Structures are given as C-alpha cells and as structure tokens.
Short mmCIF file of C-alpha atoms in Angstrom, two decimals:
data_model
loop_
_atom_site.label_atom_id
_atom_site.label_comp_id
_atom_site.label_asym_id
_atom_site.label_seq_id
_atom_site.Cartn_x
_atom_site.Cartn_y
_atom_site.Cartn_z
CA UNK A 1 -34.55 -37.95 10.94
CA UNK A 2 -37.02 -35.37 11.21
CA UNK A 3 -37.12 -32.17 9.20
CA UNK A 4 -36.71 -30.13 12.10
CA UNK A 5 -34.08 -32.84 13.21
CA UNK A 6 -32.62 -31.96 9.74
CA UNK A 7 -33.22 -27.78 9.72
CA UNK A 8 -31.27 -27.95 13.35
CA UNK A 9 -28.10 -29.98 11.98
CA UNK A 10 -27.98 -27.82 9.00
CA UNK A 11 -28.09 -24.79 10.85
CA UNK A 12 -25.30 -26.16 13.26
CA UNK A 13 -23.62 -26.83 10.29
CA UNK A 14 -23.66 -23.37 8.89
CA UNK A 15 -22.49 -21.74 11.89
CA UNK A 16 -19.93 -24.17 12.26
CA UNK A 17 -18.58 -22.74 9.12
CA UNK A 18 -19.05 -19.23 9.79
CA UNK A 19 -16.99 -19.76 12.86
CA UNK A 20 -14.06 -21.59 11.24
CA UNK A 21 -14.71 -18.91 8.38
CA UNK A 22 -14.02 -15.92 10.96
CA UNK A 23 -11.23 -17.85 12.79
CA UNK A 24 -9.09 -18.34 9.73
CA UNK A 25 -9.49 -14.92 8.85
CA UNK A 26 -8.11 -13.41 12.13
CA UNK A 27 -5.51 -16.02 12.31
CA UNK A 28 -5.14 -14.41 8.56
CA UNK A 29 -3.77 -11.14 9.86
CA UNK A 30 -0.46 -12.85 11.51
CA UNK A 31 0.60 -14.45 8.10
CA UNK A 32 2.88 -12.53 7.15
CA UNK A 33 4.01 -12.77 3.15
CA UNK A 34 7.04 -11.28 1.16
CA UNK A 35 5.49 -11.14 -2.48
CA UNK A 36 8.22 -10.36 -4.92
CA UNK A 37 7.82 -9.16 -8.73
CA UNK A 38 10.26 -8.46 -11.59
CA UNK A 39 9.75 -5.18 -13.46
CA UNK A 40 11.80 -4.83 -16.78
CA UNK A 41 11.77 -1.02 -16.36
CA UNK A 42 15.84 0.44 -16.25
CA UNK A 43 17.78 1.39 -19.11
CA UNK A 44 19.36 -1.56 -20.85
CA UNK A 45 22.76 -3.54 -19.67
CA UNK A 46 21.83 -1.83 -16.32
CA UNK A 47 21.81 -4.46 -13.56
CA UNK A 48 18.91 -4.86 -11.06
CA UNK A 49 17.80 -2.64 -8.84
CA UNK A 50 15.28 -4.29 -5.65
CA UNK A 51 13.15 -2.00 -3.82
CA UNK A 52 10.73 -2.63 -1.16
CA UNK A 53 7.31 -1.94 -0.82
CA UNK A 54 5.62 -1.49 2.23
CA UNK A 55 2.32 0.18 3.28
CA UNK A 56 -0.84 -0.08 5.88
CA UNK A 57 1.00 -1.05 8.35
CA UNK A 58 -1.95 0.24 10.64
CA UNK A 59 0.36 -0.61 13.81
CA UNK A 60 -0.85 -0.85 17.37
CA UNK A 61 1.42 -0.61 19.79
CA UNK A 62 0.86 -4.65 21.10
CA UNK A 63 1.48 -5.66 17.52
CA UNK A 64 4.81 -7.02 18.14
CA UNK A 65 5.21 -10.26 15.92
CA UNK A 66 4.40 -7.78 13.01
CA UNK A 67 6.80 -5.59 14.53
CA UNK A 68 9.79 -8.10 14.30
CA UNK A 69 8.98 -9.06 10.72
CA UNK A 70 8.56 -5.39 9.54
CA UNK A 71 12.52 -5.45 11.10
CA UNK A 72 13.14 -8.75 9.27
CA UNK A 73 12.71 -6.94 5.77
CA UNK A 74 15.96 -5.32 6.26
CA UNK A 75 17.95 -9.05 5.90
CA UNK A 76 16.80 -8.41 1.89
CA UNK A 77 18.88 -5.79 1.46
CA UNK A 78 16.84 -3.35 -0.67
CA UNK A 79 18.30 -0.69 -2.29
CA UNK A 80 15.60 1.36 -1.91
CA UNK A 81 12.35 1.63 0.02
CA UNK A 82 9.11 3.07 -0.58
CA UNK A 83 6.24 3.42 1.99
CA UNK A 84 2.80 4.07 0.83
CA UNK A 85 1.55 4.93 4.09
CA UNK A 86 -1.44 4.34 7.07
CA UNK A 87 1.27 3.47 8.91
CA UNK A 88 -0.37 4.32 12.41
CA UNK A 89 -3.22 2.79 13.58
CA UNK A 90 -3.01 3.49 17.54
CA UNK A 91 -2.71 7.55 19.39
CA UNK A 92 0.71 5.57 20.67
CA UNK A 93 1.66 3.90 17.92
CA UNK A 94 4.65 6.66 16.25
CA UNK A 95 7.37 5.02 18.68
CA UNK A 96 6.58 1.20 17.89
CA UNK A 97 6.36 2.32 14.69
CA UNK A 98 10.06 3.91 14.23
CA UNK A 99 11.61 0.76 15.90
CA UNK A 100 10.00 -1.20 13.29
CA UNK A 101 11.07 1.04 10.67
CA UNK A 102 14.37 1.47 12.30
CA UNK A 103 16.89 -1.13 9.61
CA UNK A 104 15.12 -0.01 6.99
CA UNK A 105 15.10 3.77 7.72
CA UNK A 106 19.12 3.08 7.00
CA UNK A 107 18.58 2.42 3.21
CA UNK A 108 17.70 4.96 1.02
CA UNK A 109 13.99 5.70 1.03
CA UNK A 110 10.78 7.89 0.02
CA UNK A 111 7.17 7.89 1.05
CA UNK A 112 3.73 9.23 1.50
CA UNK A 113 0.64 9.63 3.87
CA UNK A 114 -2.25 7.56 3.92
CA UNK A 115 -5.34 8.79 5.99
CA UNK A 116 -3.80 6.86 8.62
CA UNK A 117 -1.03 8.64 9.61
CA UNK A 118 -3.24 11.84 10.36
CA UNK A 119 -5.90 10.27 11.95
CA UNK A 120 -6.98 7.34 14.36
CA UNK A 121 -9.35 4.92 12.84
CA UNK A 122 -12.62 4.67 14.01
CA UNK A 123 -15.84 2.58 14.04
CA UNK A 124 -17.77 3.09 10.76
CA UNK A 125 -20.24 0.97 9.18
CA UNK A 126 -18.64 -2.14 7.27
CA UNK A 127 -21.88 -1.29 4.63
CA UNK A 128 -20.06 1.71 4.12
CA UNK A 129 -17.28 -0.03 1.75
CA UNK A 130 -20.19 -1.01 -0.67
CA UNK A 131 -21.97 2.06 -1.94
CA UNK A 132 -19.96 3.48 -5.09
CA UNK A 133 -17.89 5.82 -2.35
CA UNK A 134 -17.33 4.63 0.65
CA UNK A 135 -16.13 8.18 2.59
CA UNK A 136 -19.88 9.33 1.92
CA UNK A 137 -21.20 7.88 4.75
CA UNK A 138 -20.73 5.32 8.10
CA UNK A 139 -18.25 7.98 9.90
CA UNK A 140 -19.92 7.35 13.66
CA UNK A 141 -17.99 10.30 15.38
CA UNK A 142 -14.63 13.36 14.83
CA UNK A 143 -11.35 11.18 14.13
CA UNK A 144 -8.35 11.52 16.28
CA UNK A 145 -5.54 13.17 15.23
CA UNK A 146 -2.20 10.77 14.63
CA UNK A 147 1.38 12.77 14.51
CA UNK A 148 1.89 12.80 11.18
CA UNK A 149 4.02 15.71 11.32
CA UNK A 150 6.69 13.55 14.06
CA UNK A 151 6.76 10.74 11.58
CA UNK A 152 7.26 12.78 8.66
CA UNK A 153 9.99 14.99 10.08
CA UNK A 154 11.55 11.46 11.57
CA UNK A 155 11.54 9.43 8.43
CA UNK A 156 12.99 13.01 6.48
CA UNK A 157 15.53 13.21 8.96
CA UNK A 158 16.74 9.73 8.41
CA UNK A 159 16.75 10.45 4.65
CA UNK A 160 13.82 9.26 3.30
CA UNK A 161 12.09 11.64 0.43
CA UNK A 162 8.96 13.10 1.46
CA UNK A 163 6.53 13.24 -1.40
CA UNK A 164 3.55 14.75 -0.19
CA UNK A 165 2.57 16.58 -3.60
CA UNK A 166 6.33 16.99 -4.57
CA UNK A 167 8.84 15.60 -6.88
CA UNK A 168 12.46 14.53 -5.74
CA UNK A 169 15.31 12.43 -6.86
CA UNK A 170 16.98 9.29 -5.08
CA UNK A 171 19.65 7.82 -5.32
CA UNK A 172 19.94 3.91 -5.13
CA UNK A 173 22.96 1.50 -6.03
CA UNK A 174 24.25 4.15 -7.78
CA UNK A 175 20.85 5.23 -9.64
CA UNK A 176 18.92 8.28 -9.91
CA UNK A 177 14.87 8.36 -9.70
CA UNK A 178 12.76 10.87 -10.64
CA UNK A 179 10.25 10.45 -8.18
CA UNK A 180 6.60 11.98 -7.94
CA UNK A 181 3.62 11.72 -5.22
CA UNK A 182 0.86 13.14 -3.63
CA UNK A 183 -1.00 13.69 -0.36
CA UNK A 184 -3.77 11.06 0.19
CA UNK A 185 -6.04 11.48 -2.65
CA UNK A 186 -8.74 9.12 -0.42
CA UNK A 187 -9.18 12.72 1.42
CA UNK A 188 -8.84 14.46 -1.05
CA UNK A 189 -5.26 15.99 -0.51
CA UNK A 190 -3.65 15.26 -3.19
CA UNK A 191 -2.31 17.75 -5.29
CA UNK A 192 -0.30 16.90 -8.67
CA UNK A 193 2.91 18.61 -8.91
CA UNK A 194 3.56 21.41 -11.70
CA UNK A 195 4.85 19.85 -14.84
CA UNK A 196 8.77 19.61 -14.93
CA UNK A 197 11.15 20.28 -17.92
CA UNK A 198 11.67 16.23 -19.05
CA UNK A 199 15.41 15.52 -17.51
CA UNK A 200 17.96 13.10 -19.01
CA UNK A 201 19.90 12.82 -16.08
CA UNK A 202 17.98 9.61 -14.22
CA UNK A 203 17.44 6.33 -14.89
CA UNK A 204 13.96 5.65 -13.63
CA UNK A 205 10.92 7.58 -13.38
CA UNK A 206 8.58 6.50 -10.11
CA UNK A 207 5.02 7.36 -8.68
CA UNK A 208 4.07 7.36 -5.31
CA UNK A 209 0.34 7.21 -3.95
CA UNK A 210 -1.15 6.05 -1.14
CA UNK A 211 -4.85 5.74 -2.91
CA UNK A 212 -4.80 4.78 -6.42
CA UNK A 213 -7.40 6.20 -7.27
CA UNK A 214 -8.03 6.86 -11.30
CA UNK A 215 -7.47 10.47 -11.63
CA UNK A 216 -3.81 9.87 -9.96
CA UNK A 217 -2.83 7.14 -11.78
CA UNK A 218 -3.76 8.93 -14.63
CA UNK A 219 -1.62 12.12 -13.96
CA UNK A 220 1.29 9.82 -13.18
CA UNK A 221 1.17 8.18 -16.28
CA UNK A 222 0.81 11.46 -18.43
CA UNK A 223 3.43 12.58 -16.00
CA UNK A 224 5.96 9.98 -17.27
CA UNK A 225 5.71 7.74 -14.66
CA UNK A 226 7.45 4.30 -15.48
CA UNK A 227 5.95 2.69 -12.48
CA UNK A 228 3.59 3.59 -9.65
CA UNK A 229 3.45 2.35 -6.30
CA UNK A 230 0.22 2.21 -4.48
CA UNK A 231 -1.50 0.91 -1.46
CA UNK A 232 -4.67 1.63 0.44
CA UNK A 233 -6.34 -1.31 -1.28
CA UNK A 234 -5.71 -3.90 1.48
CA UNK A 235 -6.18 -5.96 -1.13
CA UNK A 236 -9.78 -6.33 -0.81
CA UNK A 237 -9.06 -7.53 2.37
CA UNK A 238 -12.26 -9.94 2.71
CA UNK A 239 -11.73 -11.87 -0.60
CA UNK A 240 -13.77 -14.52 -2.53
CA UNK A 241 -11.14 -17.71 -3.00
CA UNK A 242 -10.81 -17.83 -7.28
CA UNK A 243 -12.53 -14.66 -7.63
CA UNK A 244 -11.09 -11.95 -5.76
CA UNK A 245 -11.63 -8.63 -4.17
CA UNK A 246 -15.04 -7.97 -3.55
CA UNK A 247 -14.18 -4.01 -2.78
CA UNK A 248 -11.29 -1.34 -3.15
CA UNK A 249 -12.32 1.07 -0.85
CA UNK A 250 -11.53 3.27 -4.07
CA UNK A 251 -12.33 3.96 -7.84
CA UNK A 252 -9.64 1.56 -8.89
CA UNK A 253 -10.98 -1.53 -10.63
CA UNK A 254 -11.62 -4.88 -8.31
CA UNK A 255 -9.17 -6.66 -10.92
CA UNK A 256 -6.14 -4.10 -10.23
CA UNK A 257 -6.96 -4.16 -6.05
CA UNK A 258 -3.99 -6.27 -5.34
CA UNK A 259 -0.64 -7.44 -7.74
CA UNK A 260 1.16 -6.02 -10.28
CA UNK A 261 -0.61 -4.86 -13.98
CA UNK A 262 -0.42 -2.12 -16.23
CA UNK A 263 -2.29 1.37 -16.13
CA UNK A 264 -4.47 2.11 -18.04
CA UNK A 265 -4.53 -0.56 -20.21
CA UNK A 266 -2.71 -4.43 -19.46
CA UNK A 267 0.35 -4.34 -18.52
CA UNK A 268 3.67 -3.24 -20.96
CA UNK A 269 5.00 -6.85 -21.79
CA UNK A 270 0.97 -7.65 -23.01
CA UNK A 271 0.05 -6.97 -26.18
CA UNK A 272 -2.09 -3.45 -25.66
CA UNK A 273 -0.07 -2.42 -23.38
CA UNK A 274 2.91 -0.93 -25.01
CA UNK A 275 1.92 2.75 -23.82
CA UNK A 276 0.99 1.47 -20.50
CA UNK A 277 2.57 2.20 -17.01
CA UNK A 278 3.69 -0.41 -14.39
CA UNK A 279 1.27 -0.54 -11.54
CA UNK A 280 2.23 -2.01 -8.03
CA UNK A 281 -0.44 -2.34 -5.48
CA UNK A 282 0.45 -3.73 -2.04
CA UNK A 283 -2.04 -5.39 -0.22
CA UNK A 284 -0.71 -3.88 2.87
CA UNK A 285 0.24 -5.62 6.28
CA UNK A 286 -2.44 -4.60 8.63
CA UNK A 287 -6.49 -3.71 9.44
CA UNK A 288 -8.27 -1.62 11.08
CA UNK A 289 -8.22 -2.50 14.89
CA UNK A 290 -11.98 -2.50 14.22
CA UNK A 291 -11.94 -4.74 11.83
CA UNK A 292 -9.47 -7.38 12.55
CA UNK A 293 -9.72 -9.74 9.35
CA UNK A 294 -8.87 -10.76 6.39
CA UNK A 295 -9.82 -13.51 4.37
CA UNK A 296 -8.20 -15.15 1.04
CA UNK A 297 -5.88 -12.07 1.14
CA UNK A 298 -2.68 -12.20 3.35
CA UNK A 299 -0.89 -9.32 4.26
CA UNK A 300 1.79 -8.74 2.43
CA UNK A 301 4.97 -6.40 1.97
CA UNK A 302 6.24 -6.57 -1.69
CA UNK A 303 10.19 -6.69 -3.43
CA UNK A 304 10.11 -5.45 -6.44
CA UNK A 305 13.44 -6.21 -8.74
CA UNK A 306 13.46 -3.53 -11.28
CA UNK A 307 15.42 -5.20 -14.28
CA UNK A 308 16.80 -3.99 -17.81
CA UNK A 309 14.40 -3.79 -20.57
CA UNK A 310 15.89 -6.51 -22.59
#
C-alpha cells in the first residue's frame, strides 16, 4: 500500500467516524430518559414526597414523540411539578406545548422563564459557547418574541406558582413549600426577592432558576434554600464520554452542569458539605432547532423523591 493509498483510507476512515459521530448524536435527541434521585431533605418521620423536574423543552410544533412522552410523565404521579423553563422553541409552539403539559398541569405545580419562552432562538455562532460568556457575542440578527405572557397566565390559571422574582407557598401531599425564584438570570432578569421573616409553618424550603448561575445559587442558599432546581445547562449537551461537559453556557462549574451535588461546597451527606444546599440540574429535553444534537448527554426529565432526614 502506498502512503497516499494509506493517507486516503485514513481519511475515509475519519469521516466515517465523524458521520456515525453526528448520526448518533441526532438520533440522541429522541432518547428520551426519566433520571430519578433521592433527596433526604423533609422533616423527620415525614414520608416521601416525588416531584418532577422538567425544563428546555425547546418544543417545535412537529416534535410529537417528545410530545407524547412529556404526557407520559403524568403515569408517575408526582406530587408536585416544577418547570425550569425554555419551554418554546417555535413562534407556534404555546399550543403543542399546553397539550403536552396538559396531565401534568393537573398536579400541583410552580415554575419559571428561561430565555426561551420570550424569545425564538436563532442562529448564533456555536464558537460563541466557548469564550468565558457566551451572550457577548455570535447573536446574527433581533430575536423573535415567544408569548410568554399566554403561557404564564395559562400555567397560573391551572394553578401552577409563578416565580418570576417572587416567593410563594405550595401545597403537595399535604405539605407546604416555601418556594423562591427568579426571572432568567442568563438575561439578566433576575431579581432576588426581599428577605422574608423565617416562617415555621412549612416543611420544605425550594429554589427555582432557570440559569444557575453563581450569584443565584448563592442568594438561594443564604436565602435558606434546602434545594434548588435548575436547568439551562442542557447538560453540556455535546459531552466527552468519561469526562463530561465540555461547556455550561453559564458560570456554573463543568462538574455541577448536569446531576445532583451540593452548593457551594459537595453535597450535604459528604463530609464538607454539612452547610451545603441540594442542587438539581436537569439536563433538559430539547436543543435548539439550530443545533439539533447531543452527544454522551441524553435528554432527560428528572423525579426527585424528597425523603426524611434520617
């Protein structure tokens, strides 16, 4: 064999791979996964409490096998549900979007916006997502406005708790939570509620964000926080098999872009992390329709069963 006879076969070789490599990871997006943590966080001898977590949905209206599993979550039987946002990914996309929603907006509920829900996503440059903050550049032209206001006003009317730089209580099973959240801090619209005379009267103390970024986990956890649910992540979306996230698209750490851990140091069963708040970041179920991948990091919704610290 020649060496060009040898360059050629490698070179077939590589793209080969790089096809299979993108194939997989669009075949990637339709895999569906129901990750499910325990969380010894409620008062003791209380029994458990299971509460889904769903975010970045990013739904187009001809997403239909993810709309029948979105659905599907309701055969759990959560007692309470909690949507980080980017739920909207498509100018059509609020009706799809409700019918998905539809079992679960019968359970008890609370959420926030991601960027999202106010506006369409757009082509930007995938470079972007590795400079130390990613909004600073690769925006190609003005953003179209979603209806975040129509979702917002349909999920409230079902019962769900908007809060977009509020605090409100829940009740699920039978329990109260204190809950806390904010307006996207990943534009900047977040604003941390006033303080609030400590209150006896709940059993659970929750944060809501759709970015994590540091400077909200951090009020949450002064704040009292138990546990914080976040999204925005994707997970890294384009991961490195045994190594991880290569990006967060955020401030957060590449070690805390996906899972469940503690904030801000390990998590509260580690040693370290006795002062330390629980920290739940979904990977979220879609993509950008520009960016229709994901590789070594499934989308994901995630059931968290809150148990008694034992």
């Amino acid at each position: 064999m020649t060496a060009l006879t040898k360059a050629a076969t490698g070179l077939a070789a590589v793209a080969a791979a790089g096809f299979g490599a993108v194939a997989w990871a669009a075949a990637e997006t339709r895999m569906f996964t129901l990750r499910e943590v325990t969380v010894p966080v409620l008062p003791v001898g209380q029994p458990d409490l299971r509460v889904l977590h769903i975010s970045d949905l990013h739904l187009t209206p001809s997403q239909h096998d993810k709309i029948a599993w979105v659905r599907s979550l309701a055969d759990l039987a959560p007692d309470l549900v909690v949507d980080t946002g980017d739920n909207m990914a498509h100018v059509a996309a609020l009706p799809p979007l409700l019918h998905a929603l539809e079992p679960l907006m019968r359970i008890p509920g609370a959420f926030v916006m991601g960027s999202n829900d106010y506006f369409a996503p757009s082509f930007k440059n995938p470079a972007r997502y590795l400079r130390a903050d990613a909004r600073l550049s690769g925006i190609l032209k003005e953003p179209v406005r979603l209806p975040a206001d129509e979702l917002a006003a349909e999920l409230s009317t079902a019962g769900w708790k908007d809060l977009t730089n509020r605090r409100d209580v829940v009740v699920a099973d039978g329990r109260r939570i204190a809950l806390v959240g904010v307006d996207d801090p990943h534009l900047d619209r977040d604003v941390f509620p006033a303080p609030e005379t400590p209150r006896d009267d709940v059993d659970l103390r929750m944060g809501v964000t759709h970015a994590p970024y540091v400077r909200t986990l951090d009020q949450m956890h002064t704040d009292g926080s138990e546990i914080v649910l976040a999204g925005h992540t994707h997970g890294g979306q384009l991961c490195v098999p045994f190594y991880g996230a290569l990006v967060t698209n955020c401030d957060i750490d590449r070690g805390r872009a996906k899972g469940l851990h503690g904030w801000p140091g390990p998590s509260p069963d580690q040693p370290g992390g006795e002062s330390s708040t629980w920290l739940n970041v979904c990977a979220g179920l879609g993509t950008s329709p520009y960016a229709p991948l994901r590789f070594a990091c499934r989308p994901e919704a995630v059931l968290v069963t809150l148990t008694s610290n034992r």
